[in-house]
Short mmCIF file of C-alpha atoms in Angstrom, two decimals:
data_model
loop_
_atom_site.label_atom_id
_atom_site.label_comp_id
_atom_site.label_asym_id
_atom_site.label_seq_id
_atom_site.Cartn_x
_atom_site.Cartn_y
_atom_site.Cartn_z
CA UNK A 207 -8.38 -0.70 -25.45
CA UNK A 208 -6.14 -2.11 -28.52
CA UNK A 209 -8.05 -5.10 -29.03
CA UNK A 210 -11.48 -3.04 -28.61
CA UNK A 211 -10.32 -0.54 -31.19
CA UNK A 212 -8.90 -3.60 -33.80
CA UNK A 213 -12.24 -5.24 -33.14
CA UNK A 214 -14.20 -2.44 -34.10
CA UNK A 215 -11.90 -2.05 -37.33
CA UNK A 216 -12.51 -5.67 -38.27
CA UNK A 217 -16.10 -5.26 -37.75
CA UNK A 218 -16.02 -2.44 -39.64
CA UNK A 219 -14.41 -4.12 -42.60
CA UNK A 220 -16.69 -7.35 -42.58
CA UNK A 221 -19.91 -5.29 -42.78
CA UNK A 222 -18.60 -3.05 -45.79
CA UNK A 223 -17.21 -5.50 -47.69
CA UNK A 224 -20.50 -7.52 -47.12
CA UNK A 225 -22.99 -4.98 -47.88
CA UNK A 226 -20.59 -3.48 -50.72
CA UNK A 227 -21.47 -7.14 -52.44
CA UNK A 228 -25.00 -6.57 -52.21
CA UNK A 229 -24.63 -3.56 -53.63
CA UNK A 230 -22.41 -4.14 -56.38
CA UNK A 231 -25.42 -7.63 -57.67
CA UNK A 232 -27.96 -4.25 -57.45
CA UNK A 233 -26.04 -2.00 -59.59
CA UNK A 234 -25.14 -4.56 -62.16
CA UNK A 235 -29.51 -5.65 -62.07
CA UNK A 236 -30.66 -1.84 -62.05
CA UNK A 237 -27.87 -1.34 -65.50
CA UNK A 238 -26.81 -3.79 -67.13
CA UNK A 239 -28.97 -7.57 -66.25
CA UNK A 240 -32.18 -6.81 -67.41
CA UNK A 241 -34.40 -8.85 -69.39
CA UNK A 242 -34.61 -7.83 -72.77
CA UNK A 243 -37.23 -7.79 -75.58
CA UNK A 244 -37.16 -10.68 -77.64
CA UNK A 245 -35.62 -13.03 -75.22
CA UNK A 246 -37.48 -15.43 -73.93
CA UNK A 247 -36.31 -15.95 -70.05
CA UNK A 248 -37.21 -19.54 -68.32
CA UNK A 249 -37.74 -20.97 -64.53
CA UNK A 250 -34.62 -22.26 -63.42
CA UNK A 251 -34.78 -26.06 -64.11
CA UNK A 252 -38.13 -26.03 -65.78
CA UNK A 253 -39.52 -25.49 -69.09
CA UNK A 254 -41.92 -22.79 -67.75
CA UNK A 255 -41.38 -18.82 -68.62
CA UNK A 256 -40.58 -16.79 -66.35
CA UNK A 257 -42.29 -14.20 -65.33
CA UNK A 258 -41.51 -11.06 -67.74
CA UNK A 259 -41.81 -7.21 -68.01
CA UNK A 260 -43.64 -7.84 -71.75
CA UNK A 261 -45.44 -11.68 -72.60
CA UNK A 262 -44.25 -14.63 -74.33
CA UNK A 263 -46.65 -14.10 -77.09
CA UNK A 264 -45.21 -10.65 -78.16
CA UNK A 265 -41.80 -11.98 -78.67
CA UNK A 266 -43.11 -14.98 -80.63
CA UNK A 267 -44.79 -12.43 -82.73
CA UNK A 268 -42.06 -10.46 -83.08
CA UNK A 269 -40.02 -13.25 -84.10
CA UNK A 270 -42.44 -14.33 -86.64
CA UNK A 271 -42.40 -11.04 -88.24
CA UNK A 272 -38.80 -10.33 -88.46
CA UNK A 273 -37.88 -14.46 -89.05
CA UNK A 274 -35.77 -12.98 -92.43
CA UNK A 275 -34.08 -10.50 -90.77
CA UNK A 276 -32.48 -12.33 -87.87
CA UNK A 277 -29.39 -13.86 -88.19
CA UNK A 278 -29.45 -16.38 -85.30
CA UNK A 279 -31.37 -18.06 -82.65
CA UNK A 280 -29.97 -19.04 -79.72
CA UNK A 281 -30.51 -20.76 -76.36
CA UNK A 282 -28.40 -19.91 -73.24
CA UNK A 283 -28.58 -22.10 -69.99
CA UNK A 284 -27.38 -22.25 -66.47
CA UNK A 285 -24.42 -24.83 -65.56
CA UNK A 286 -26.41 -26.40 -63.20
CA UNK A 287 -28.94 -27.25 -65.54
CA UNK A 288 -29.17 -30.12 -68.10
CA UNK A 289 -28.11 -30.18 -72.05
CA UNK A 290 -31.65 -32.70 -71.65
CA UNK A 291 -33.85 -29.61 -70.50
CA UNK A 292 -32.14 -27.56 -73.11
CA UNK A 293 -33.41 -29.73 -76.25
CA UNK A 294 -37.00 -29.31 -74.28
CA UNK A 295 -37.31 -26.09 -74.21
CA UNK A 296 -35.84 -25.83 -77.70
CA UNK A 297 -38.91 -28.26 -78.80
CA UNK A 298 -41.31 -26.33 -76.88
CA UNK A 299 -39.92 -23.16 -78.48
CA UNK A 300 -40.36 -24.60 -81.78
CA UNK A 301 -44.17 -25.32 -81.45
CA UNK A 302 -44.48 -21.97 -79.88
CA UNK A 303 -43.03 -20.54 -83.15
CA UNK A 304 -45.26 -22.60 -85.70
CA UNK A 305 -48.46 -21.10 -84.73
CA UNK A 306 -46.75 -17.73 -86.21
CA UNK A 307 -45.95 -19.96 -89.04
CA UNK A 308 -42.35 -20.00 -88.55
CA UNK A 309 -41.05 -23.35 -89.72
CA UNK A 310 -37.36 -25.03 -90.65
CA UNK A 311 -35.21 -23.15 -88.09
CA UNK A 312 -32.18 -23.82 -86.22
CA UNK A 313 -31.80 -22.86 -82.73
CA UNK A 314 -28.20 -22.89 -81.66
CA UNK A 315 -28.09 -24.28 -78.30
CA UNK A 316 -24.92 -22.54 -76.26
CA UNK A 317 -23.88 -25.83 -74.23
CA UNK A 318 -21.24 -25.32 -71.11
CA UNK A 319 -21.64 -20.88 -72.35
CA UNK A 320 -23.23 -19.22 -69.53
CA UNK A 321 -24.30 -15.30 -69.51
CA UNK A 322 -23.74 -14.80 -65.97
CA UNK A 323 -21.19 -16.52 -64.14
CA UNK A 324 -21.59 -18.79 -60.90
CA UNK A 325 -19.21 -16.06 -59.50
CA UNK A 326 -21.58 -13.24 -59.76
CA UNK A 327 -24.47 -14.97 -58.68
CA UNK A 328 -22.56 -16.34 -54.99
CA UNK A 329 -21.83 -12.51 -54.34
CA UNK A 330 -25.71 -11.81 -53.80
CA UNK A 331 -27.13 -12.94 -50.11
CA UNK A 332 -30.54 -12.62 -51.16
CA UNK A 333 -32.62 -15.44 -52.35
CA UNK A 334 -34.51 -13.17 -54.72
CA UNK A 335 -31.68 -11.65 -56.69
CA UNK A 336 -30.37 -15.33 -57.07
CA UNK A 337 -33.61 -16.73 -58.55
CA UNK A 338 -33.20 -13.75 -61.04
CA UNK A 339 -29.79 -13.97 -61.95
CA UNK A 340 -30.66 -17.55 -62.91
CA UNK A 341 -33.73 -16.75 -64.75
CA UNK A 342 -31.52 -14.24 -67.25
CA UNK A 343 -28.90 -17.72 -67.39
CA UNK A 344 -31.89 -19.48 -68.78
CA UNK A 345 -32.72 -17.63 -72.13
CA UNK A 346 -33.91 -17.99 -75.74
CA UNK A 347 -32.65 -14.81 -77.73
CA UNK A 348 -31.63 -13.14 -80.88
CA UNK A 349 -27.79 -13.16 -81.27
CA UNK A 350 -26.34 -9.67 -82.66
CA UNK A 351 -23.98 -11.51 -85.11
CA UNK A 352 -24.02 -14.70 -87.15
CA UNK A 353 -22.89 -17.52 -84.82
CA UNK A 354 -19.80 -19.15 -86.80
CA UNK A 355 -20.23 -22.24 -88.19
CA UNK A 356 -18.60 -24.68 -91.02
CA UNK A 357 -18.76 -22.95 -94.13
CA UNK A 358 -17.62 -25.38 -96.63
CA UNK A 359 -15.23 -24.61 -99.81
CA UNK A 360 -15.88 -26.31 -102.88
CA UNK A 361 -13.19 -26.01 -105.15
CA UNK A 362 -13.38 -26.94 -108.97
CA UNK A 363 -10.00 -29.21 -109.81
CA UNK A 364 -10.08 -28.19 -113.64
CA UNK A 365 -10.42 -24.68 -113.21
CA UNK A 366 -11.02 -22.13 -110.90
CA UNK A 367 -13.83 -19.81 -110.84
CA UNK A 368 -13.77 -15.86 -109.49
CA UNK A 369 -15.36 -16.37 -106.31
CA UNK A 370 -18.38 -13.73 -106.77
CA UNK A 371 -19.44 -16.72 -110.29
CA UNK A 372 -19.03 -19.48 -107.76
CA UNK A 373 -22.57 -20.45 -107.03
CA UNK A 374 -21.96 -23.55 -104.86
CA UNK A 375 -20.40 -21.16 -101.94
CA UNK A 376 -23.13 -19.71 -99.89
CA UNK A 377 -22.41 -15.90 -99.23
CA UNK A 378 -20.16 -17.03 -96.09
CA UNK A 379 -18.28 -19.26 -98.35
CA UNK A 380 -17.86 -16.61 -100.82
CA UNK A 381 -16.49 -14.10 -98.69
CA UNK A 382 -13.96 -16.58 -96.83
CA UNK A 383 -12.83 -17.48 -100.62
CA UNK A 384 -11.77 -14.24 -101.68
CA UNK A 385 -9.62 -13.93 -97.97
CA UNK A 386 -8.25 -16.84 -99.03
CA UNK A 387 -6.97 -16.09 -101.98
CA UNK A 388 -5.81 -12.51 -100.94
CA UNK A 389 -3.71 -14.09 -98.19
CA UNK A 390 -2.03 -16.57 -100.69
CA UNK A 391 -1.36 -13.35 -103.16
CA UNK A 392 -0.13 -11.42 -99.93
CA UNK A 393 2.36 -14.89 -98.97
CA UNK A 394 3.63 -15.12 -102.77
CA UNK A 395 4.58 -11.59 -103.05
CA UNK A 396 6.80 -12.01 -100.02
#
């Protein structure tokens, strides 16, 4: 009767903790991993699209509308796939974008970066929810905020101009100027 009773209880447990998985990859699709509008979602391993809630064209469109207004392009991709496939679909992106007569962009490719880890996607059983999870690894989006990069600081050796006059700083360059220089008036007052 004891082992019947622990059997039962270990069954118990197995099943809950399995199913609790499964339900854990749905509530994380049905809030917060959907596809979202402009992002351009891919097969996994191919150049393709996927198959989206709104067409390719649209967000093209968009993007060629509102080309002044965003700050950064970027590409996301899955670990398994290649840095190869990545420059592909970045090239196909780019001819995609031309016909809206968007021309001399940068698209930031996110290397190793993934949006969704391996971990999340090995807690789902089913086939489908895996194939999805990868397609939203595999995207082409807007980024929110300006991606850092180098931002280069010319300085003048004969004299030094207010960093607002300097006109060889790009806005960036400007702004990490004037920190700068109110961290070295912050160090010589101590």
């Amino acid at each position: 009767m004891r082992f019947f009773t622990k059997w039962i209880v270990f069954l118990l447990f197995f099943f809950t903790r399995l199913f609790g998985q499964d339900s854990d990859i749905k509530r994380l699709i049905d809030g917060e991993l959907k596809m979202t509008f402009p992002g351009i979602y891919f097969k996994h391993n191919s150049t393709d699209y996927a198959v989206m809630p709104y067409t390719a064209d649209s967000c093209f469109k968009y993007n060629g509308l509102h080309i002044k207004d965003i700050n950064d392009l970027v590409i996301w991709r899955d670990s398994l796939e290649s840095e190869k496939l990545t420059q592909q679909r970045i090239k196909k992106l780019k001819t995609e974008l031309r016909k809206y007569k968007v021309t001399g962009i940068h698209i930031e490719s996110m290397g190793e970066k993934q949006k969704i880890s391996r971990r999340t996607m090995e807690m789902s059983a089913d086939s489908t929810e895996i194939g999805y999870l990868l397609t939203l690894n595999s995207v082409f989006e807007i980024a929110k905020t300006r991606l850092p990069g180098e931002v280069s600081v010319k300085k003048h050796k004969k004299w030094q101009l207010p960093c607002w006059m300097n006109l060889q700083l790009n806005k960036a360059g400007r702004k990490r100027c004037k920190m700068e220089r109110r961290s070295m008036r912050e160090r010589a007052k101590k």
